[in-house]
Tab-separated table of C-alpha atoms and ligand atoms in Angstrom:
chain	number	residue	atom	x	y	z
A	115	MET	CA	74.289	143.846	86.006
A	116	LYS	CA	77.474	142.653	87.696
A	117	THR	CA	78.874	146.174	88.024
A	118	LYS	CA	75.547	147.367	89.400
A	119	LEU	CA	75.651	144.634	92.025
A	120	ILE	CA	79.227	145.420	93.005
A	121	GLY	CA	78.268	149.085	93.148
A	122	LEU	CA	75.340	148.291	95.423
A	123	ILE	CA	77.461	146.155	97.746
A	124	PHE	CA	80.072	148.900	97.893
A	125	LEU	CA	77.384	151.480	98.643
A	126	LEU	CA	75.981	149.317	101.445
A	127	ILE	CA	79.394	148.813	103.066
A	128	PHE	CA	80.318	152.441	102.613
A	129	THR	CA	77.092	153.876	103.965
A	130	LYS	CA	76.490	151.329	106.733
A	131	ASN	CA	77.581	153.573	109.566
A	132	PHE	CA	77.372	156.862	107.780
A	133	GLY	CA	75.268	159.281	109.763
A	134	GLN	CA	76.025	157.627	113.089
A	135	LYS	CA	78.423	158.703	115.759
A	136	PHE	CA	81.035	156.242	116.991
A	137	GLU	CA	79.351	154.098	119.631
A	138	ASN	CA	81.108	152.623	122.667
A	139	LEU	CA	83.224	155.709	123.274
A	140	ALA	CA	82.984	157.766	126.489
A	141	GLN	CA	81.007	155.090	128.331
A	142	THR	CA	82.025	156.959	131.491
A	143	PRO	CA	82.666	160.735	131.553
A	144	PRO	CA	85.878	161.510	129.607
A	145	MET	CA	88.909	162.367	131.761
A	146	GLY	CA	91.901	164.374	130.645
A	147	TRP	CA	93.487	167.789	130.358
A	148	ASN	CA	92.881	170.759	128.048
A	149	SER	CA	95.211	173.680	127.405
A	150	TRP	CA	92.696	176.532	127.292
A	151	ASN	CA	91.963	177.481	130.910
A	152	LYS	CA	95.642	177.982	131.761
A	153	PHE	CA	97.436	178.664	128.487
A	154	ALA	CA	94.733	180.156	126.229
A	155	CYS	CA	96.458	180.907	122.881
A	156	ASN	CA	99.965	180.424	124.307
A	157	VAL	CA	100.262	176.816	123.214
A	158	ASN	CA	103.282	175.124	121.682
A	159	GLU	CA	104.904	171.723	121.402
A	160	GLN	CA	106.553	171.929	124.820
A	161	VAL	CA	103.355	172.868	126.668
A	162	ILE	CA	101.625	169.770	125.311
A	163	LYS	CA	104.598	167.457	125.926
A	164	ASP	CA	104.838	168.740	129.503
A	165	ALA	CA	101.144	168.060	130.047
A	166	ALA	CA	101.597	164.489	128.802
A	167	ASP	CA	104.757	163.928	130.883
A	168	TYR	CA	103.254	165.276	134.079
A	169	MET	CA	99.934	163.543	133.533
A	170	VAL	CA	101.946	160.351	133.887
A	171	SER	CA	104.439	161.356	136.614
A	172	SER	CA	101.858	163.074	138.864
A	173	GLY	CA	99.748	159.911	139.063
A	174	MET	CA	96.885	161.408	137.049
A	175	LYS	CA	97.184	158.732	134.376
A	176	ASP	CA	96.971	156.029	137.045
A	177	ALA	CA	93.888	157.761	138.427
A	178	GLY	CA	92.172	157.501	135.021
A	179	TYR	CA	93.028	160.676	133.058
A	180	ASN	CA	93.951	159.902	129.479
A	181	TYR	CA	93.029	162.628	126.961
A	182	VAL	CA	95.597	165.394	126.344
A	183	VAL	CA	93.607	167.996	124.434
A	184	ILE	CA	95.068	171.003	122.672
A	185	ASP	CA	92.529	173.814	122.435
A	186	ASP	CA	92.476	176.861	120.163
A	187	CYS	CA	95.413	178.481	118.348
A	188	TRP	CA	97.502	175.471	117.254
A	189	HIS	CA	96.640	176.130	113.627
A	190	GLY	CA	98.810	177.447	110.847
A	191	GLU	CA	97.586	178.105	107.312
A	192	ARG	CA	95.749	175.728	105.026
A	193	ASP	CA	98.094	174.370	102.326
A	194	SER	CA	97.529	174.832	98.599
A	195	LEU	CA	95.071	171.910	98.573
A	196	GLY	CA	93.191	173.205	101.590
A	197	PHE	CA	94.601	170.811	104.180
A	198	ILE	CA	95.074	172.325	107.624
A	199	THR	CA	98.613	172.511	109.037
A	200	ALA	CA	99.987	173.283	112.486
A	201	ASP	CA	101.634	176.640	113.248
A	202	LYS	CA	105.228	175.976	112.155
A	203	GLU	CA	106.897	178.212	114.722
A	204	ARG	CA	105.082	176.766	117.713
A	205	PHE	CA	105.020	173.194	116.425
A	206	PRO	CA	108.290	172.793	114.519
A	207	SER	CA	108.074	168.977	114.618
A	208	GLY	CA	104.527	168.985	113.235
A	209	MET	CA	101.281	167.724	114.703
A	210	LYS	CA	101.771	164.069	113.782
A	211	ALA	CA	105.050	163.852	115.738
A	212	LEU	CA	103.443	165.514	118.763
A	213	ILE	CA	100.514	163.103	118.666
A	214	ASP	CA	102.912	160.143	118.360
A	215	TYR	CA	104.703	161.459	121.463
A	216	VAL	CA	101.459	161.644	123.452
A	217	HIS	CA	100.507	158.142	122.293
A	218	SER	CA	103.952	156.837	123.300
A	219	LYS	CA	103.058	157.765	126.886
A	220	GLY	CA	99.989	155.545	126.731
A	221	LEU	CA	97.712	158.596	126.442
A	222	LYS	CA	95.185	159.786	123.866
A	223	PHE	CA	95.221	163.034	121.930
A	224	GLY	CA	92.480	165.602	121.438
A	225	ILE	CA	92.373	168.509	119.006
A	226	TYR	CA	90.211	171.600	118.579
A	227	SER	CA	88.321	173.117	115.672
A	228	ASP	CA	85.240	175.204	115.015
A	229	ALA	CA	82.086	174.761	112.943
A	230	GLY	CA	82.391	178.298	111.574
A	231	TRP	CA	84.765	180.090	109.208
A	232	GLN	CA	87.139	180.864	112.029
A	233	THR	CA	87.804	179.614	115.530
A	234	CYS	CA	87.133	181.857	118.520
A	235	GLY	CA	90.861	182.706	118.436
A	236	GLY	CA	90.696	183.716	114.755
A	237	ARG	CA	92.350	180.603	113.294
A	238	PRO	CA	90.912	178.694	110.291
A	239	GLY	CA	87.597	176.998	111.112
A	240	SER	CA	86.260	173.805	109.524
A	241	ARG	CA	83.262	175.289	107.709
A	242	GLY	CA	83.164	173.789	104.220
A	243	ARG	CA	86.224	171.701	105.045
A	244	GLU	CA	84.667	169.251	107.487
A	245	PHE	CA	85.433	166.037	105.577
A	246	GLN	CA	88.924	167.205	104.696
A	247	ASP	CA	89.714	168.115	108.308
A	248	ALA	CA	88.292	164.852	109.636
A	249	GLN	CA	90.576	162.967	107.229
A	250	THR	CA	93.559	164.947	108.487
A	251	TYR	CA	92.712	164.289	112.128
A	252	ALA	CA	92.272	160.563	111.457
A	253	LYS	CA	95.577	160.431	109.583
A	254	TRP	CA	97.379	162.201	112.428
A	255	GLY	CA	95.923	159.783	115.014
A	256	VAL	CA	93.567	162.167	116.810
A	257	ASP	CA	91.243	160.530	119.384
A	258	TYR	CA	89.019	163.439	120.485
A	259	LEU	CA	87.705	166.599	118.802
A	260	LYS	CA	86.408	169.649	120.641
A	261	TYR	CA	84.292	171.487	118.085
A	262	ASP	CA	83.519	175.135	118.855
A	263	TRP	CA	80.852	177.547	117.643
A	264	CYS	CA	82.394	180.927	116.755
A	265	GLU	CA	81.793	182.656	113.383
A	266	THR	CA	78.787	180.473	112.560
A	267	GLU	CA	76.269	183.056	111.353
A	268	GLY	CA	73.679	181.393	109.129
A	269	LEU	CA	74.388	177.905	110.454
A	270	LYS	CA	72.106	175.708	112.519
A	271	ALA	CA	73.903	173.959	115.325
A	272	GLU	CA	72.391	170.488	115.075
A	273	GLY	CA	73.052	170.264	111.331
A	274	ALA	CA	76.547	171.699	111.585
A	275	TYR	CA	77.532	169.214	114.289
A	276	MET	CA	75.941	166.368	112.317
A	277	THR	CA	78.152	167.255	109.367
A	278	MET	CA	81.272	166.873	111.489
A	279	ARG	CA	79.913	163.685	113.056
A	280	ASN	CA	79.447	162.201	109.571
A	281	ALA	CA	82.858	163.399	108.451
A	282	LEU	CA	84.558	161.749	111.424
A	283	ARG	CA	82.623	158.565	110.833
A	284	GLU	CA	83.681	158.458	107.213
A	285	ALA	CA	87.306	159.129	108.103
A	286	GLY	CA	87.074	155.859	110.025
A	287	ARG	CA	89.080	156.511	113.207
A	288	PRO	CA	87.029	156.421	116.433
A	289	ILE	CA	87.082	160.029	117.676
A	290	VAL	CA	85.122	161.400	120.631
A	291	LEU	CA	83.105	164.441	119.505
A	292	SER	CA	82.856	167.197	122.100
A	293	ILE	CA	80.102	169.649	121.148
A	294	CYS	CA	80.888	173.188	122.292
A	295	GLU	CA	78.086	175.632	121.450
A	296	TRP	CA	77.705	176.788	125.059
A	297	GLY	CA	74.214	175.358	125.532
A	298	ASP	CA	72.760	178.025	123.206
A	299	ASN	CA	70.773	175.564	121.068
A	300	GLN	CA	69.651	173.043	123.711
A	301	PRO	CA	72.278	170.468	122.654
A	302	TRP	CA	71.010	168.095	125.352
A	303	GLU	CA	67.904	167.597	123.175
A	304	TRP	CA	69.794	166.415	120.079
A	305	GLY	CA	73.360	165.761	121.241
A	306	GLU	CA	73.032	162.085	122.104
A	307	ASP	CA	72.929	161.034	118.431
A	308	VAL	CA	75.542	163.530	117.358
A	309	GLY	CA	78.386	163.641	119.886
A	310	HIS	CA	79.616	162.241	123.170
A	311	LEU	CA	79.443	165.358	125.351
A	312	TRP	CA	78.043	168.845	124.983
A	313	ARG	CA	78.819	172.044	126.799
A	314	THR	CA	75.787	173.284	128.709
A	315	THR	CA	76.983	176.832	129.466
A	316	GLY	CA	79.304	179.664	128.541
A	317	ASP	CA	82.907	179.562	129.677
A	318	ILE	CA	83.984	178.890	133.243
A	319	TYR	CA	86.638	181.004	134.978
A	320	ASN	CA	88.614	180.559	138.161
A	321	CYS	CA	86.195	182.015	140.659
A	322	PHE	CA	83.871	180.118	142.995
A	323	ASP	CA	80.826	182.349	143.174
A	324	CYS	CA	81.008	185.017	140.461
A	325	GLU	CA	79.879	186.139	137.044
A	326	GLU	CA	81.987	188.342	134.794
A	327	ASN	CA	79.978	190.288	132.271
A	328	HIS	CA	81.763	190.965	128.960
A	329	GLY	CA	78.820	192.798	127.359
A	330	THR	CA	77.228	190.293	125.000
A	331	TRP	CA	78.442	187.270	126.991
A	332	SER	CA	79.565	186.279	130.471
A	333	SER	CA	82.086	183.962	132.082
A	334	PHE	CA	80.806	182.051	135.060
A	335	GLY	CA	82.085	180.831	138.402
A	336	VAL	CA	81.753	177.295	139.725
A	337	LEU	CA	78.450	177.792	141.573
A	338	GLN	CA	76.868	179.687	138.686
A	339	ILE	CA	77.739	176.836	136.301
A	340	LEU	CA	76.517	174.253	138.795
A	341	ASP	CA	73.157	176.027	139.090
A	342	MET	CA	72.786	176.071	135.304
A	343	GLN	CA	72.822	172.238	135.212
A	344	ASP	CA	69.377	172.211	136.799
A	345	GLY	CA	66.899	170.125	134.785
A	346	LEU	CA	69.512	168.480	132.563
A	347	ARG	CA	70.257	165.233	134.366
A	348	GLU	CA	67.780	163.186	132.354
A	349	TYR	CA	69.863	163.789	129.213
A	350	ALA	CA	73.140	162.328	130.514
A	351	GLY	CA	74.250	158.711	130.443
A	352	PRO	CA	76.946	156.378	129.101
A	353	GLY	CA	78.235	157.766	125.791
A	354	HIS	CA	76.478	161.151	126.101
A	355	TRP	CA	77.258	163.642	128.853
A	356	ASN	CA	76.357	167.134	129.945
A	357	ASP	CA	79.611	169.110	129.992
A	358	PRO	CA	79.700	171.972	132.533
A	359	ASP	CA	83.120	172.965	131.129
A	360	MET	CA	86.715	172.149	131.960
A	361	MET	CA	87.979	172.390	135.493
A	362	GLU	CA	89.721	175.320	137.155
A	363	VAL	CA	91.256	173.206	139.944
A	364	GLY	CA	94.785	174.494	140.605
A	365	ASN	CA	94.198	177.797	138.805
A	366	GLY	CA	93.960	180.121	141.801
A	367	MET	CA	90.876	179.345	143.889
A	368	SER	CA	91.367	178.272	147.515
A	369	VAL	CA	92.025	174.602	148.250
A	370	ASN	CA	88.542	174.275	149.762
A	371	GLU	CA	86.991	175.832	146.661
A	372	ASP	CA	89.005	173.573	144.361
A	373	ARG	CA	87.900	170.541	146.395
A	374	ALA	CA	84.240	171.626	146.264
A	375	HIS	CA	84.488	172.303	142.498
A	376	PHE	CA	86.050	168.887	141.808
A	377	THR	CA	83.538	167.122	144.058
A	378	MET	CA	80.513	168.689	142.402
A	379	TRP	CA	81.829	167.842	138.920
A	380	CYS	CA	82.143	164.236	140.162
A	381	MET	CA	78.633	164.288	141.643
A	382	ILE	CA	77.062	165.442	138.372
A	383	ALA	CA	78.957	162.917	136.211
A	384	ALA	CA	80.754	165.716	134.411
A	385	PRO	CA	83.715	165.133	132.125
A	386	LEU	CA	86.826	165.602	134.294
A	387	ILE	CA	89.056	167.717	132.087
A	388	ALA	CA	91.775	169.418	134.140
A	389	GLY	CA	92.681	172.927	133.006
A	390	ASN	CA	95.730	173.796	135.085
A	391	ASP	CA	99.494	173.693	134.537
A	392	LEU	CA	100.283	170.044	135.236
A	393	ALA	CA	104.034	170.747	135.292
A	394	ASN	CA	103.632	173.059	138.293
A	395	MET	CA	101.013	171.607	140.619
A	396	SER	CA	100.926	171.894	144.408
A	397	GLN	CA	100.533	168.682	146.376
A	398	GLU	CA	97.022	169.845	147.360
A	399	THR	CA	96.059	170.150	143.698
A	400	ILE	CA	97.434	166.683	142.928
A	401	ASP	CA	95.589	165.232	145.923
A	402	ILE	CA	92.312	166.712	144.709
A	403	LEU	CA	92.672	165.706	141.056
A	404	THR	CA	93.799	162.159	141.888
A	405	ASN	CA	91.364	161.276	144.680
A	406	LYS	CA	90.470	157.824	143.404
A	407	GLU	CA	87.483	157.369	145.710
A	408	MET	CA	85.987	160.607	144.389
A	409	ILE	CA	86.832	159.679	140.801
A	410	ALA	CA	85.094	156.301	141.272
A	411	ILE	CA	81.910	158.242	142.044
A	412	ASN	CA	82.292	160.228	138.824
A	413	GLN	CA	83.189	157.143	136.778
A	414	ASP	CA	80.504	154.880	138.210
A	415	PRO	CA	79.340	152.551	135.401
A	416	LEU	CA	75.660	153.435	135.829
A	417	GLY	CA	76.522	156.921	134.560
A	418	ILE	CA	73.738	158.607	136.498
A	419	GLN	CA	74.068	162.351	137.027
A	420	GLY	CA	73.552	163.261	140.698
A	421	PHE	CA	70.828	165.623	141.930
A	422	LYS	CA	70.225	168.250	144.570
A	423	TYR	CA	68.127	166.549	147.231
A	424	LYS	CA	67.534	169.454	149.603
A	425	THR	CA	68.867	172.742	150.882
A	426	ILE	CA	69.552	173.425	154.546
A	427	GLY	CA	70.380	177.117	154.830
A	428	GLU	CA	73.626	177.641	152.926
A	429	VAL	CA	74.214	173.894	152.646
A	430	GLU	CA	73.043	171.846	149.687
A	431	VAL	CA	72.706	168.075	149.995
A	432	TRP	CA	73.366	166.192	146.748
A	433	PHE	CA	72.865	162.473	146.067
A	434	LYS	CA	74.172	160.297	143.233
A	435	PRO	CA	73.073	156.674	142.717
A	436	LEU	CA	75.948	154.229	142.222
A	437	GLN	CA	76.224	150.614	141.143
A	438	ASN	CA	75.355	147.824	143.614
A	439	LYS	CA	72.673	150.027	145.186
A	440	GLU	CA	75.266	152.287	146.759
A	441	TRP	CA	75.044	156.080	146.842
A	442	ALA	CA	77.274	159.105	147.106
A	443	VAL	CA	76.139	162.061	149.201
A	444	THR	CA	77.754	165.485	149.304
A	445	PHE	CA	77.082	168.350	151.681
A	446	LEU	CA	78.123	171.527	149.866
A	447	ASN	CA	78.563	174.718	151.866
A	448	ARG	CA	77.979	177.556	149.383
A	449	GLY	CA	78.238	180.237	152.044
A	450	ASN	CA	81.085	182.409	153.246
A	451	GLU	CA	80.821	181.144	156.851
A	452	GLU	CA	81.399	177.761	158.391
A	453	GLN	CA	78.106	175.833	158.728
A	454	LYS	CA	77.076	173.315	161.377
A	455	ILE	CA	74.243	170.948	160.507
A	456	THR	CA	72.695	167.776	161.857
A	457	PHE	CA	71.460	165.187	159.388
A	458	ASP	CA	69.221	162.438	160.664
A	459	TRP	CA	69.203	159.791	157.929
A	460	LYS	CA	66.046	158.110	159.218
A	461	ASN	CA	64.023	161.254	158.652
A	462	GLU	CA	65.112	161.499	155.023
A	463	LYS	CA	63.439	159.934	152.003
A	464	VAL	CA	65.871	159.998	149.109
A	465	MET	CA	64.241	159.149	145.815
A	466	ASP	CA	65.663	159.325	142.298
A	467	GLU	CA	62.384	159.302	140.419
A	468	LEU	CA	64.029	159.359	137.029
A	469	ASN	CA	65.694	156.004	137.675
A	470	ASN	CA	63.225	154.702	140.222
A	471	LEU	CA	65.909	154.268	142.873
A	472	ALA	CA	65.427	154.952	146.560
A	473	ALA	CA	67.688	155.111	149.595
A	474	ASN	CA	65.504	154.077	152.481
A	475	PHE	CA	67.461	154.520	155.705
A	476	ASN	CA	64.792	152.837	157.795
A	477	GLU	CA	65.102	149.640	155.788
A	478	THR	CA	68.817	149.675	154.991
A	479	THR	CA	71.756	150.705	157.108
A	480	TYR	CA	74.629	151.981	155.007
A	481	LYS	CA	78.215	152.275	156.183
A	482	LEU	CA	79.662	155.753	155.744
A	483	ARG	CA	82.977	156.164	153.992
A	484	ASP	CA	84.400	159.705	154.095
A	485	VAL	CA	85.747	160.183	150.594
A	486	TRP	CA	88.057	163.106	151.443
A	487	LYS	CA	89.353	161.810	154.785
A	488	HIS	CA	89.679	158.307	153.331
A	489	LYS	CA	88.200	156.643	156.371
A	490	SER	CA	85.073	154.893	157.588
A	491	VAL	CA	82.982	156.992	159.957
A	492	GLY	CA	80.079	154.890	161.259
A	493	ASN	CA	76.752	154.277	159.586
A	494	THR	CA	73.341	155.718	158.827
A	495	LYS	CA	71.696	154.380	161.994
A	496	ASN	CA	72.623	157.478	163.915
A	497	ARG	CA	72.276	161.087	162.910
A	498	ILE	CA	75.480	162.890	162.054
A	499	LYS	CA	76.666	166.308	163.090
A	500	LEU	CA	78.720	168.089	160.478
A	501	THR	CA	80.878	171.178	160.518
A	502	ILE	CA	81.539	172.303	156.969
A	503	PRO	CA	84.001	175.144	156.330
A	504	ALA	CA	83.029	177.898	153.874
A	505	HIS	CA	83.093	176.854	150.201
A	506	ASN	CA	83.893	173.295	151.117
A	507	VAL	CA	82.257	169.865	151.042
A	508	VAL	CA	81.813	166.690	153.036
A	509	THR	CA	81.280	163.617	150.857
A	510	TYR	CA	80.374	160.085	151.894
A	511	ARG	CA	80.044	156.936	149.904
A	512	LEU	CA	77.144	154.965	151.349
A	513	LEU	CA	78.203	151.322	151.350
A	514	LYS	CA	75.863	148.414	151.814
B	59	LIG	C1	85.332	179.184	123.363
B	59	LIG	C2	85.205	177.900	124.156
B	59	LIG	C3	86.389	177.785	125.120
B	59	LIG	C4	87.686	177.802	124.321
B	59	LIG	C5	87.760	179.069	123.483
B	59	LIG	C6	88.944	179.043	122.518
B	59	LIG	O1	85.172	180.293	124.178
B	59	LIG	O2	84.004	177.868	124.876
B	59	LIG	O3	86.296	176.615	125.887
B	59	LIG	O4	87.746	176.663	123.491
B	59	LIG	O5	86.596	179.257	122.696
B	59	LIG	O6	89.039	180.198	121.764
């Protein structure tokens, strides 16, 4: 009787949170850096240490970035008991020492695995080893897991991601779970209970308005990815975000294009995961990535994904509701020519029906704060005339 009771109590404690993701993580879109877009499989200890060092010295940490995430190809073999190890040549000090280093900078560490037999880069995947890998990550001090979807024939996405969710929960260390199955299985419909963010598309690449066809799959430019977010805003909110992929800011687009890319990711409450070489950034790249006024729009506590309000020729007008009844508005010039437009606030009826929020410019006059020029530029009483260079943006915060 007594043993049964003890057994029951143990079972209750043990299973209390089993089958639930860690709550209270990613209450605003995660911010950080990931190795893939710039370094692909060429990762090693130094690359990750540099990212951590420069995340601090560039001012990115002060601006809110905190996750240093190593993507594919860090893996070595599994040991004789099946535990995963880091590639010994590239990580001679071992993964635990590297993670301790990142933590010593006041940053968090993210790692990468795959729900299938192998990762997309051909390294060992977590299939059949989910609980073992979660234990290893927890022991090493991992704070974030990006979990990919290569080599998964025969698996169902929701179930496979639930297995890793449960494994992380059992391992006991709060770890953000980043679902990466490219939007193939409508993760927005089931992701909220399973992870903290989910990719909505295939991979991004450093081009503003392009698609590169690889046969069975494509890589997409910034505008193509932006367009694919249509219809998904209702699924995002604190703790569960649509992820339009890591950023390409600083990876070769023009400064205007980088600014537009960063701005739109802020407007749609996307995770802000830089993907460039932090050790070799231009001042323009730093200024874009650390624009605190823009980041405040992305990190607004309401966590509402912005929406396209209207299109005026090549210019799209996007609105995002913010706390204290404020708004952000962005004019995005998608075209290859400079655009001149006039916007008469009093003729506009901005309504976020999903959240029942309205900006009524006849009832309320908002002050305009130019988020890229960092200055106040009048209010919404008068119409504004804008000149927007090609592939660039004008963004205002509407202050009450
Ligand atoms: C997939 C993911 C990318 C990256 C690579 C690594 O393509 O979508 O973001 O993680 O795998 O191989």
